[in-house]
Amino acid sequence: MHRRVCHFSGHVQGVGFRYTTQNLALNYDVGGFVRNLPDGRVELVMEGPDCEMDDLLSGIKRKLNGHIKRLDVDEAPATGEFQQFYIRH
C-alpha cells in the first residue's frame, strides 16, 4: 500500500469537487480525505492498493475533467492512519 497526496488546480472549489470525490471514494478500497486549500486548490490524500487509487483518480478525472487544469501527485509509504474516506474541513 502507498499514500498519494494529490493537488488539483483549476476551477475546483465551489463545484462539488469534495462531495463528488467522497462519493466516488466509497466505491474503492481507499482511506483518506479531501479538502479545500486556502490557495484555491483541492487536496486529496489517500492510501490503499495502487489499482484502487488509480481507479479513483480516473473516476475523478472523468467526472470533473472540465474543472481540472492541473494535477500534481506525490507518493510516499502508507501510514495506515485512515479507517475511512472523509471530507476534511
Coordinates of N, CA, C and O in Angstrom, one line a residue:
M1 N 0.8 -1.2 0.0 CA 0.0 0.0 0.0 C 0.9 1.2 0.0 O 1.9 1.2 0.6
H2 N 0.4 2.3 -0.6 CA 1.0 3.5 -0.7 C 0.1 4.7 -0.3 O -1.1 4.5 -0.1
R3 N 0.7 5.8 -0.1 CA 0.0 7.0 0.2 C 0.2 8.0 -1.0 O 1.3 8.1 -1.5
R4 N -0.9 8.6 -1.5 CA -0.7 9.6 -2.5 C -1.3 10.9 -2.0 O -2.4 10.9 -1.4
V5 N -0.6 11.9 -2.3 CA -1.1 13.3 -2.0 C -1.2 14.0 -3.3 O -0.3 14.2 -4.1
C6 N -2.5 14.3 -3.6 CA -2.8 14.9 -5.0 C -3.3 16.3 -4.8 O -4.1 16.6 -3.9
H7 N -2.8 17.2 -5.6 CA -3.3 18.6 -5.6 C -3.9 18.9 -7.0 O -3.2 18.8 -8.0
F8 N -5.2 19.3 -6.9 CA -5.9 19.6 -8.1 C -6.0 21.1 -8.2 O -6.4 21.8 -7.3
S9 N -5.7 21.7 -9.4 CA -5.7 23.1 -9.6 C -6.7 23.4 -10.8 O -7.0 22.5 -11.6
G10 N -7.3 24.6 -10.8 CA -8.2 24.9 -11.8 C -9.4 25.5 -11.1 O -9.3 26.2 -10.0
H11 N -10.6 25.4 -11.7 CA -11.9 25.8 -11.1 C -12.4 24.6 -10.3 O -13.4 24.0 -10.7
V12 N -11.8 24.3 -9.1 CA -12.1 23.1 -8.4 C -12.8 23.4 -7.1 O -13.2 22.4 -6.4
Q13 N -13.0 24.6 -6.7 CA -13.7 24.9 -5.5 C -15.1 25.5 -5.8 O -15.2 26.2 -6.8
G14 N -16.1 25.1 -5.1 CA -17.4 25.7 -5.3 C -18.2 24.9 -6.4 O -19.2 25.4 -7.0
V15 N -17.7 23.7 -6.8 CA -18.3 23.0 -7.9 C -18.7 21.6 -7.5 O -19.0 20.7 -8.3
G16 N -18.7 21.3 -6.2 CA -19.0 20.0 -5.7 C -17.9 19.0 -5.7 O -18.1 17.8 -5.7
F17 N -16.6 19.5 -5.9 CA -15.5 18.6 -6.1 C -15.3 17.7 -4.9 O -15.1 16.5 -5.1
R18 N -15.3 18.2 -3.7 CA -15.1 17.4 -2.5 C -16.2 16.3 -2.3 O -15.9 15.1 -2.0
Y19 N -17.4 16.7 -2.5 CA -18.5 15.7 -2.4 C -18.5 14.7 -3.5 O -18.8 13.5 -3.2
T20 N -18.2 15.0 -4.7 CA -18.1 14.1 -5.8 C -17.0 13.1 -5.5 O -17.1 11.9 -5.6
T21 N -15.8 13.6 -5.0 CA -14.7 12.8 -4.7 C -15.0 11.8 -3.6 O -14.7 10.6 -3.6
Q22 N -15.7 12.3 -2.5 CA -16.1 11.4 -1.4 C -17.0 10.3 -1.9 O -16.8 9.2 -1.5
N23 N -18.0 10.7 -2.7 CA -18.9 9.7 -3.2 C -18.3 8.6 -4.1 O -18.6 7.4 -4.0
L24 N -17.3 9.0 -4.9 CA -16.6 8.1 -5.7 C -15.7 7.2 -4.8 O -15.6 6.0 -5.1
A25 N -15.0 7.8 -3.8 CA -14.1 7.0 -3.0 C -14.8 5.9 -2.3 O -14.1 4.9 -2.0
L26 N -16.1 6.0 -2.0 CA -16.8 5.0 -1.2 C -16.9 3.7 -2.0 O -17.1 2.6 -1.5
N27 N -16.6 3.8 -3.4 CA -16.6 2.6 -4.2 C -15.3 1.9 -4.3 O -15.2 0.9 -5.0
Y28 N -14.3 2.4 -3.6 CA -12.9 1.8 -3.7 C -12.4 1.5 -2.4 O -12.8 2.1 -1.4
D29 N -11.4 0.7 -2.3 CA -10.7 0.3 -1.1 C -9.6 1.3 -0.8 O -8.4 1.0 -0.9
V30 N -10.0 2.5 -0.5 CA -9.1 3.6 -0.1 C -9.6 4.3 1.2 O -10.8 4.4 1.4
G31 N -8.6 4.8 1.9 CA -8.9 5.6 3.1 C -8.2 7.0 2.9 O -7.3 7.0 2.1
G32 N -8.7 8.0 3.5 CA -8.1 9.3 3.4 C -9.1 10.4 3.5 O -10.2 10.3 4.1
F33 N -8.7 11.6 2.9 CA -9.6 12.7 2.9 C -9.4 13.6 1.7 O -8.4 13.5 1.0
V34 N -10.4 14.5 1.5 CA -10.3 15.6 0.5 C -10.6 16.9 1.2 O -11.5 16.9 2.1
R35 N -10.0 17.9 0.8 CA -10.3 19.2 1.4 C -9.9 20.4 0.5 O -9.0 20.2 -0.4
N36 N -10.5 21.5 0.7 CA -10.2 22.7 0.0 C -9.0 23.3 0.7 O -8.8 23.3 1.9
L37 N -8.1 23.9 -0.1 CA -6.9 24.7 0.4 C -7.1 26.2 0.2 O -7.9 26.6 -0.7
P38 N -6.5 27.0 1.1 CA -6.7 28.4 1.0 C -6.3 29.0 -0.3 O -6.8 30.1 -0.7
D39 N -5.4 28.4 -1.0 CA -4.9 28.9 -2.3 C -5.8 28.6 -3.5 O -5.4 28.9 -4.6
G40 N -6.9 27.9 -3.3 CA -7.9 27.6 -4.3 C -7.7 26.2 -4.9 O -8.5 25.8 -5.7
R41 N -6.7 25.5 -4.5 CA -6.6 24.1 -4.9 C -7.4 23.2 -4.0 O -7.9 23.6 -2.9
V42 N -7.6 21.9 -4.5 CA -8.2 20.9 -3.7 C -7.1 19.8 -3.4 O -6.4 19.4 -4.4
E43 N -7.0 19.4 -2.2 CA -6.0 18.4 -1.8 C -6.7 17.0 -1.5 O -7.7 17.0 -0.8
L44 N -6.2 16.0 -2.1 CA -6.7 14.6 -1.9 C -5.6 13.8 -1.3 O -4.5 13.7 -1.9
V45 N -5.8 13.3 -0.1 CA -4.8 12.4 0.5 C -5.4 11.0 0.6 O -6.5 10.9 1.2
M46 N -4.8 10.0 0.1 CA -5.4 8.7 0.1 C -4.4 7.6 0.3 O -3.2 7.8 -0.1
E47 N -4.8 6.5 0.8 CA -4.0 5.3 1.0 C -4.8 4.1 0.6 O -6.0 4.0 0.8
G48 N -4.1 3.2 -0.1 CA -4.8 1.9 -0.5 C -3.9 1.2 -1.6 O -2.9 1.7 -1.9
P49 N -4.5 0.2 -2.1 CA -3.8 -0.5 -3.2 C -3.7 0.4 -4.4 O -4.6 1.2 -4.7
D50 N -2.6 0.3 -5.1 CA -2.3 1.2 -6.3 C -3.5 1.2 -7.3 O -3.9 2.2 -7.8
C51 N -4.0 0.0 -7.6 CA -5.0 -0.1 -8.6 C -6.3 0.6 -8.1 O -7.0 1.2 -8.9
E52 N -6.6 0.5 -6.8 CA -7.8 1.2 -6.3 C -7.6 2.7 -6.4 O -8.5 3.5 -6.8
M53 N -6.4 3.2 -6.0 CA -6.2 4.7 -6.1 C -6.2 5.1 -7.6 O -6.7 6.2 -7.9
D54 N -5.6 4.3 -8.5 CA -5.6 4.7 -9.9 C -7.1 4.8 -10.4 O -7.4 5.7 -11.1
D55 N -7.9 3.8 -10.0 CA -9.3 3.8 -10.5 C -10.0 5.0 -9.9 O -10.9 5.7 -10.6
L56 N -9.8 5.4 -8.7 CA -10.4 6.6 -8.1 C -10.0 7.8 -8.8 O -10.9 8.7 -9.2
L57 N -8.7 8.0 -9.1 CA -8.3 9.2 -9.8 C -8.9 9.2 -11.2 O -9.3 10.3 -11.7
S58 N -9.0 8.1 -11.9 CA -9.6 8.0 -13.2 C -11.1 8.5 -13.1 O -11.6 9.2 -14.0
G59 N -11.8 8.0 -12.1 CA -13.2 8.5 -11.9 C -13.3 9.9 -11.6 O -14.2 10.6 -12.2
I60 N -12.4 10.5 -10.8 CA -12.4 11.9 -10.6 C -12.2 12.7 -11.9 O -12.9 13.7 -12.2
K61 N -11.2 12.3 -12.6 CA -10.9 13.0 -13.9 C -12.1 12.9 -14.8 O -12.4 13.9 -15.5
R62 N -12.7 11.7 -14.9 CA -13.9 11.6 -15.8 C -15.0 12.5 -15.4 O -15.6 13.1 -16.2
K63 N -15.3 12.6 -14.1 CA -16.5 13.4 -13.7 C -16.2 14.9 -13.6 O -17.1 15.7 -13.8
L64 N -15.0 15.2 -13.3 CA -14.7 16.6 -13.1 C -13.6 17.2 -14.0 O -13.0 18.3 -13.8
N65 N -13.4 16.6 -15.2 CA -12.4 17.0 -16.1 C -12.5 18.4 -16.5 O -11.4 19.1 -16.7
G66 N -13.7 18.9 -16.7 CA -13.8 20.3 -17.2 C -13.3 21.3 -16.1 O -13.1 22.5 -16.5
H67 N -13.2 20.9 -14.9 CA -12.7 21.9 -13.8 C -11.3 21.7 -13.5 O -10.7 22.6 -12.9
I68 N -10.6 20.6 -13.9 CA -9.2 20.4 -13.5 C -8.3 20.9 -14.6 O -8.4 20.5 -15.8
K69 N -7.4 21.8 -14.2 CA -6.4 22.3 -15.1 C -5.1 21.6 -14.9 O -4.3 21.4 -15.8
R70 N -4.8 21.2 -13.7 CA -3.5 20.6 -13.4 C -3.7 19.6 -12.2 O -4.5 19.9 -11.3
L71 N -3.0 18.5 -12.2 CA -3.0 17.5 -11.1 C -1.5 17.2 -10.8 O -0.8 16.8 -11.7
D72 N -1.1 17.4 -9.6 CA 0.2 17.1 -9.1 C 0.0 15.9 -8.1 O -0.8 16.0 -7.2
V73 N 0.8 14.9 -8.2 CA 0.7 13.7 -7.3 C 2.1 13.4 -6.8 O 3.1 13.3 -7.5
D74 N 2.1 13.2 -5.4 CA 3.3 12.7 -4.7 C 3.0 11.4 -4.1 O 1.9 11.3 -3.5
E75 N 3.9 10.5 -4.1 CA 3.7 9.2 -3.4 C 4.7 9.1 -2.2 O 5.8 9.6 -2.2
A76 N 4.2 8.3 -1.2 CA 5.0 8.0 0.0 C 4.5 6.7 0.5 O 3.5 6.2 0.1
P77 N 5.2 6.2 1.5 CA 4.7 4.9 2.1 C 3.4 5.2 2.9 O 3.3 6.3 3.4
A78 N 2.6 4.2 2.9 CA 1.3 4.4 3.7 C 1.6 4.5 5.2 O 2.5 3.8 5.7
T79 N 0.8 5.2 5.9 CA 0.9 5.3 7.3 C -0.1 4.5 8.1 O 0.0 4.2 9.2
G80 N -1.2 4.1 7.4 CA -2.2 3.3 8.0 C -3.1 4.1 8.9 O -3.9 3.5 9.7
E81 N -3.1 5.4 8.8 CA -3.9 6.2 9.8 C -5.3 6.3 9.4 O -6.1 6.8 10.2
F82 N -5.8 5.9 8.2 CA -7.1 6.2 7.8 C -8.0 4.9 7.9 O -7.6 3.9 7.3
Q83 N -9.1 5.0 8.5 CA -10.1 3.9 8.6 C -11.2 4.1 7.5 O -11.9 3.1 7.3
Q84 N -11.3 5.3 7.0 CA -12.4 5.6 6.1 C -12.0 6.8 5.2 O -10.9 7.3 5.4
F85 N -12.9 7.2 4.3 CA -12.6 8.3 3.5 C -13.6 9.4 3.9 O -14.8 9.2 4.0
Y86 N -13.1 10.7 4.1 CA -14.0 11.7 4.5 C -13.6 13.1 4.0 O -12.5 13.2 3.4
I87 N -14.5 14.0 4.1 CA -14.2 15.4 3.8 C -13.6 16.1 5.0 O -14.2 16.1 6.1
R88 N -12.4 16.7 4.9 CA -11.8 17.4 6.0 C -12.1 18.9 5.8 O -11.9 19.4 4.7
H89 N -12.6 19.5 6.9 CA -12.9 21.0 6.8 C -11.8 21.8 7.5 O -11.1 21.3 8.3

